[in-house]
mmCIF file of C-alpha atoms in Angstrom:
data_model
loop_
_atom_site.group_PDB
_atom_site.id
_atom_site.type_symbol
_atom_site.label_atom_id
_atom_site.label_comp_id
_atom_site.label_asym_id
_atom_site.label_seq_id
_atom_site.Cartn_x
_atom_site.Cartn_y
_atom_site.Cartn_z
ATOM 1 C CA MET A 116 100.695 91.914 107.396
ATOM 2 C CA GLU A 117 98.167 92.641 110.134
ATOM 3 C CA ASN A 118 99.651 96.069 110.744
ATOM 4 C CA LEU A 119 99.342 96.941 107.049
ATOM 5 C CA ASN A 120 95.759 95.681 106.985
ATOM 6 C CA SER A 121 94.953 97.838 109.982
ATOM 7 C CA ILE A 122 96.449 100.926 108.303
ATOM 8 C CA LEU A 123 94.566 100.157 105.079
ATOM 9 C CA ARG A 124 91.292 99.974 107.016
ATOM 10 C CA GLU A 125 92.051 103.414 108.468
ATOM 11 C CA VAL A 126 92.857 104.797 105.007
ATOM 12 C CA LYS A 127 89.677 103.355 103.470
ATOM 13 C CA ASN A 128 87.631 104.976 106.252
ATOM 14 C CA CYS A 129 89.423 108.331 106.085
ATOM 15 C CA LYS A 130 87.080 111.326 105.802
ATOM 16 C CA LEU A 131 89.599 114.026 106.697
ATOM 17 C CA CYS A 132 89.071 116.183 103.610
ATOM 18 C CA GLU A 133 85.642 114.915 102.547
ATOM 19 C CA ALA A 134 84.116 118.406 102.789
ATOM 20 C CA HIS A 135 86.419 119.471 99.915
ATOM 21 C CA LEU A 136 85.678 116.499 97.654
ATOM 22 C CA PRO A 137 82.872 116.961 95.109
ATOM 23 C CA LEU A 138 82.179 113.214 94.840
ATOM 24 C CA GLY A 139 82.879 112.407 98.480
ATOM 25 C CA ALA A 140 85.635 110.324 100.011
ATOM 26 C CA ASN A 141 86.575 107.107 98.221
ATOM 27 C CA PRO A 142 90.280 106.411 98.844
ATOM 28 C CA VAL A 143 91.744 104.369 95.980
ATOM 29 C CA LEU A 144 95.056 102.546 96.463
ATOM 30 C CA SER A 145 96.455 99.040 96.271
ATOM 31 C CA VAL A 146 99.454 97.983 98.336
ATOM 32 C CA HIS A 147 100.770 94.749 99.806
ATOM 33 C CA SER A 148 103.534 93.963 102.276
ATOM 34 C CA GLN A 149 105.362 92.189 99.414
ATOM 35 C CA SER A 150 105.051 95.023 96.840
ATOM 36 C CA LYS A 151 108.322 95.436 94.916
ATOM 37 C CA ILE A 152 107.501 98.477 92.795
ATOM 38 C CA LEU A 153 105.487 101.406 94.124
ATOM 39 C CA ILE A 154 103.628 103.658 91.710
ATOM 40 C CA ILE A 155 102.968 107.111 93.115
ATOM 41 C CA GLY A 156 100.721 109.157 90.857
ATOM 42 C CA GLN A 157 98.563 112.213 91.392
ATOM 43 C CA ALA A 158 94.978 111.371 92.360
ATOM 44 C CA PRO A 159 92.147 109.247 90.985
ATOM 45 C CA GLY A 160 90.050 110.607 88.137
ATOM 46 C CA THR A 161 86.280 110.214 87.937
ATOM 47 C CA LYS A 162 86.401 106.750 86.303
ATOM 48 C CA VAL A 163 88.818 105.447 88.931
ATOM 49 C CA HIS A 164 86.696 107.038 91.669
ATOM 50 C CA ALA A 165 83.601 105.267 90.300
ATOM 51 C CA THR A 166 85.229 101.840 89.934
ATOM 52 C CA GLY A 167 87.654 101.937 92.858
ATOM 53 C CA ILE A 168 90.303 100.407 90.565
ATOM 54 C CA PRO A 169 93.519 102.473 90.324
ATOM 55 C CA TRP A 170 94.712 103.461 86.852
ATOM 56 C CA ASN A 171 91.520 102.005 85.341
ATOM 57 C CA ASP A 172 91.409 104.594 82.555
ATOM 58 C CA PRO A 173 93.256 105.647 79.378
ATOM 59 C CA SER A 174 96.201 106.890 81.477
ATOM 60 C CA GLY A 175 96.475 103.450 83.034
ATOM 61 C CA ASN A 176 96.427 101.812 79.613
ATOM 62 C CA GLU A 177 99.326 104.009 78.540
ATOM 63 C CA LEU A 178 101.237 103.371 81.784
ATOM 64 C CA ARG A 179 100.902 99.609 81.288
ATOM 65 C CA ARG A 180 102.200 100.038 77.725
ATOM 66 C CA TRP A 181 105.171 102.008 79.054
ATOM 67 C CA LEU A 182 105.913 99.280 81.593
ATOM 68 C CA HIS A 183 105.324 96.424 79.102
ATOM 69 C CA VAL A 184 103.028 94.635 81.549
ATOM 70 C CA ASP A 185 99.542 93.205 81.188
ATOM 71 C CA SER A 186 96.658 94.016 83.526
ATOM 72 C CA ASN A 187 97.098 90.838 85.590
ATOM 73 C CA THR A 188 100.715 91.719 86.366
ATOM 74 C CA PHE A 189 99.940 95.395 86.918
ATOM 75 C CA TYR A 190 97.163 94.646 89.392
ATOM 76 C CA ASP A 191 99.158 92.065 91.341
ATOM 77 C CA PRO A 192 99.825 94.040 94.555
ATOM 78 C CA GLU A 193 102.742 91.763 95.428
ATOM 79 C CA ILE A 194 104.474 93.239 92.372
ATOM 80 C CA PHE A 195 103.012 96.737 92.012
ATOM 81 C CA GLY A 196 101.840 98.834 94.924
ATOM 82 C CA ILE A 197 99.758 101.833 93.878
ATOM 83 C CA MET A 198 99.546 104.842 96.159
ATOM 84 C CA PRO A 199 98.625 108.267 94.753
ATOM 85 C CA MET A 200 99.551 111.592 96.325
ATOM 86 C CA GLY A 201 95.863 112.168 96.996
ATOM 87 C CA PHE A 202 93.744 109.053 97.525
ATOM 88 C CA CYS A 203 90.414 110.589 96.448
ATOM 89 C CA TYR A 204 89.162 112.423 93.362
ATOM 90 C CA PRO A 205 89.903 116.116 94.070
ATOM 91 C CA GLY A 206 87.419 117.695 91.646
ATOM 92 C CA ARG A 207 87.711 119.569 88.399
ATOM 93 C CA GLY A 208 89.332 122.940 87.729
ATOM 94 C CA ARG A 209 89.615 125.086 84.610
ATOM 95 C CA GLY A 210 92.543 123.139 83.125
ATOM 96 C CA GLY A 211 91.537 119.631 84.182
ATOM 97 C CA ASP A 212 91.429 117.847 87.513
ATOM 98 C CA LEU A 213 92.420 119.826 90.570
ATOM 99 C CA PRO A 214 95.730 119.045 92.296
ATOM 100 C CA PRO A 215 95.713 116.134 94.739
ATOM 101 C CA ARG A 216 94.625 117.037 98.247
ATOM 102 C CA LYS A 217 97.627 117.812 100.458
ATOM 103 C CA GLU A 218 96.433 115.844 103.473
ATOM 104 C CA CYS A 219 97.042 112.279 102.248
ATOM 105 C CA ALA A 220 100.769 112.039 101.605
ATOM 106 C CA PRO A 221 102.002 113.498 104.935
ATOM 107 C CA ILE A 222 99.558 111.407 106.946
ATOM 108 C CA TRP A 223 99.627 108.053 105.151
ATOM 109 C CA HIS A 224 102.602 107.621 102.800
ATOM 110 C CA SER A 225 105.400 106.897 105.261
ATOM 111 C CA MET A 226 103.091 104.783 107.414
ATOM 112 C CA LEU A 227 102.150 102.629 104.404
ATOM 113 C CA SER A 228 105.663 102.537 102.895
ATOM 114 C CA SER A 229 107.121 101.344 106.177
ATOM 115 C CA GLN A 230 104.955 98.224 105.824
ATOM 116 C CA MET A 231 106.454 97.392 102.402
ATOM 117 C CA PRO A 232 110.001 96.211 103.175
ATOM 118 C CA ASN A 233 110.533 94.666 99.715
ATOM 119 C CA LEU A 234 110.199 97.901 97.742
ATOM 120 C CA LYS A 235 113.007 98.173 95.209
ATOM 121 C CA LEU A 236 111.734 100.958 92.945
ATOM 122 C CA ILE A 237 109.359 103.902 93.321
ATOM 123 C CA LEU A 238 107.871 105.421 90.172
ATOM 124 C CA LEU A 239 107.175 109.112 90.699
ATOM 125 C CA ILE A 240 104.533 110.027 88.159
ATOM 126 C CA GLY A 241 104.019 113.736 87.673
ATOM 127 C CA ALA A 242 105.215 116.919 89.309
ATOM 128 C CA TYR A 243 103.350 116.477 92.617
ATOM 129 C CA ALA A 244 104.982 113.137 93.419
ATOM 130 C CA GLN A 245 108.386 114.384 92.265
ATOM 131 C CA SER A 246 108.140 117.547 94.326
ATOM 132 C CA TYR A 247 107.128 115.645 97.459
ATOM 133 C CA TYR A 248 109.690 112.841 97.190
ATOM 134 C CA LEU A 249 112.639 114.530 95.488
ATOM 135 C CA GLY A 250 112.273 117.967 97.067
ATOM 136 C CA GLU A 251 115.312 120.137 96.339
ATOM 137 C CA ARG A 252 116.918 117.324 94.327
ATOM 138 C CA ARG A 253 114.446 117.705 91.484
ATOM 139 C CA ARG A 254 115.335 119.841 88.489
ATOM 140 C CA ASN A 255 113.763 123.188 87.511
ATOM 141 C CA ASN A 256 110.803 121.521 85.807
ATOM 142 C CA LEU A 257 109.239 118.150 85.198
ATOM 143 C CA THR A 258 110.811 117.701 81.769
ATOM 144 C CA GLU A 259 114.334 118.229 83.117
ATOM 145 C CA THR A 260 113.670 115.965 86.093
ATOM 146 C CA VAL A 261 112.424 113.158 83.847
ATOM 147 C CA LYS A 262 115.252 113.692 81.348
ATOM 148 C CA ASN A 263 117.786 113.287 84.178
ATOM 149 C CA PHE A 264 116.039 110.261 85.693
ATOM 150 C CA LYS A 265 119.345 108.419 86.236
ATOM 151 C CA GLU A 266 120.256 110.885 89.001
ATOM 152 C CA TYR A 267 117.445 109.469 91.152
ATOM 153 C CA LEU A 268 118.083 105.778 90.599
ATOM 154 C CA PRO A 269 118.108 103.173 92.007
ATOM 155 C CA ASN A 270 115.309 104.225 94.392
ATOM 156 C CA TYR A 271 113.216 106.649 92.366
ATOM 157 C CA PHE A 272 112.243 106.784 88.706
ATOM 158 C CA PRO A 273 110.538 110.081 87.759
ATOM 159 C CA LEU A 274 108.051 109.974 84.887
ATOM 160 C CA VAL A 275 105.692 112.331 83.134
ATOM 161 C CA HIS A 276 102.006 111.518 83.619
ATOM 162 C CA PRO A 277 100.767 109.058 80.960
ATOM 163 C CA SER A 278 97.606 111.087 80.350
ATOM 164 C CA PRO A 279 96.337 111.445 76.778
ATOM 165 C CA ARG A 280 96.604 115.203 77.464
ATOM 166 C CA ASN A 281 100.410 114.770 77.385
ATOM 167 C CA ARG A 282 100.588 113.555 73.789
ATOM 168 C CA LEU A 283 102.002 116.919 72.692
ATOM 169 C CA TRP A 284 104.692 116.633 75.396
ATOM 170 C CA MET A 285 105.552 113.166 74.083
ATOM 171 C CA ARG A 286 105.910 114.472 70.521
ATOM 172 C CA LYS A 287 108.132 117.349 71.689
ATOM 173 C CA ASN A 288 110.318 115.016 73.749
ATOM 174 C CA PRO A 289 111.060 111.924 71.634
ATOM 175 C CA TRP A 290 113.969 111.026 73.943
ATOM 176 C CA PHE A 291 111.375 109.846 76.470
ATOM 177 C CA GLU A 292 110.312 106.950 74.246
ATOM 178 C CA THR A 293 113.845 106.087 73.084
ATOM 179 C CA GLU A 294 115.899 106.625 76.257
ATOM 180 C CA VAL A 295 113.650 106.615 79.320
ATOM 181 C CA LEU A 296 111.129 103.885 78.542
ATOM 182 C CA PRO A 297 113.688 101.180 77.649
ATOM 183 C CA GLU A 298 115.467 101.769 80.980
ATOM 184 C CA LEU A 299 112.136 101.733 82.822
ATOM 185 C CA ARG A 300 111.111 98.465 81.166
ATOM 186 C CA ASP A 301 114.454 96.824 81.924
ATOM 187 C CA ARG A 302 114.252 97.756 85.595
ATOM 188 C CA VAL A 303 110.640 96.633 85.923
ATOM 189 C CA LEU A 304 111.316 93.339 84.132
ATOM 190 C CA ALA A 305 114.268 92.640 86.437
ATOM 191 C CA LEU A 306 111.995 93.059 89.472
ATOM 192 C CA ILE A 307 109.029 91.018 88.239
#
């Protein structure tokens, strides 16, 4: 555990890309050496940046609904580790938040993951996480990757982002609610 704590101190003090961050560096993650499920999302939004609590926003509420877990279970780091592609709020662009900074994942992800030997499932939320972790194995687009989630099991479970901005996507893809979420819930329940 000491090695993980040492790495987490380094992450929390990281200022590598601070010059590019409109609100400054505030790495937000939550991992434990006993984490069983790792959630890899995009990057914190402004509310998460302000509170320092991952998924502490409407997207997090929807993700917890998808998983069928309450906040206490979700925020138990021995169950759920939370590690975004970019640890800090990247800023706002024309269509929403900017992409996660590219520095975090190559520097920190494998170092942190190596300290979590009990990981059984990694949820890849959104195109950035899927691109990084699935590489050439991912399908032509996010929808096809998520639709074919069984190809990536038992290690990875690709998901669309639970943002309220994706409500239209959810309506256009009803199979997500009827086919993907039940499998996700079964796998999560088996691990917790």
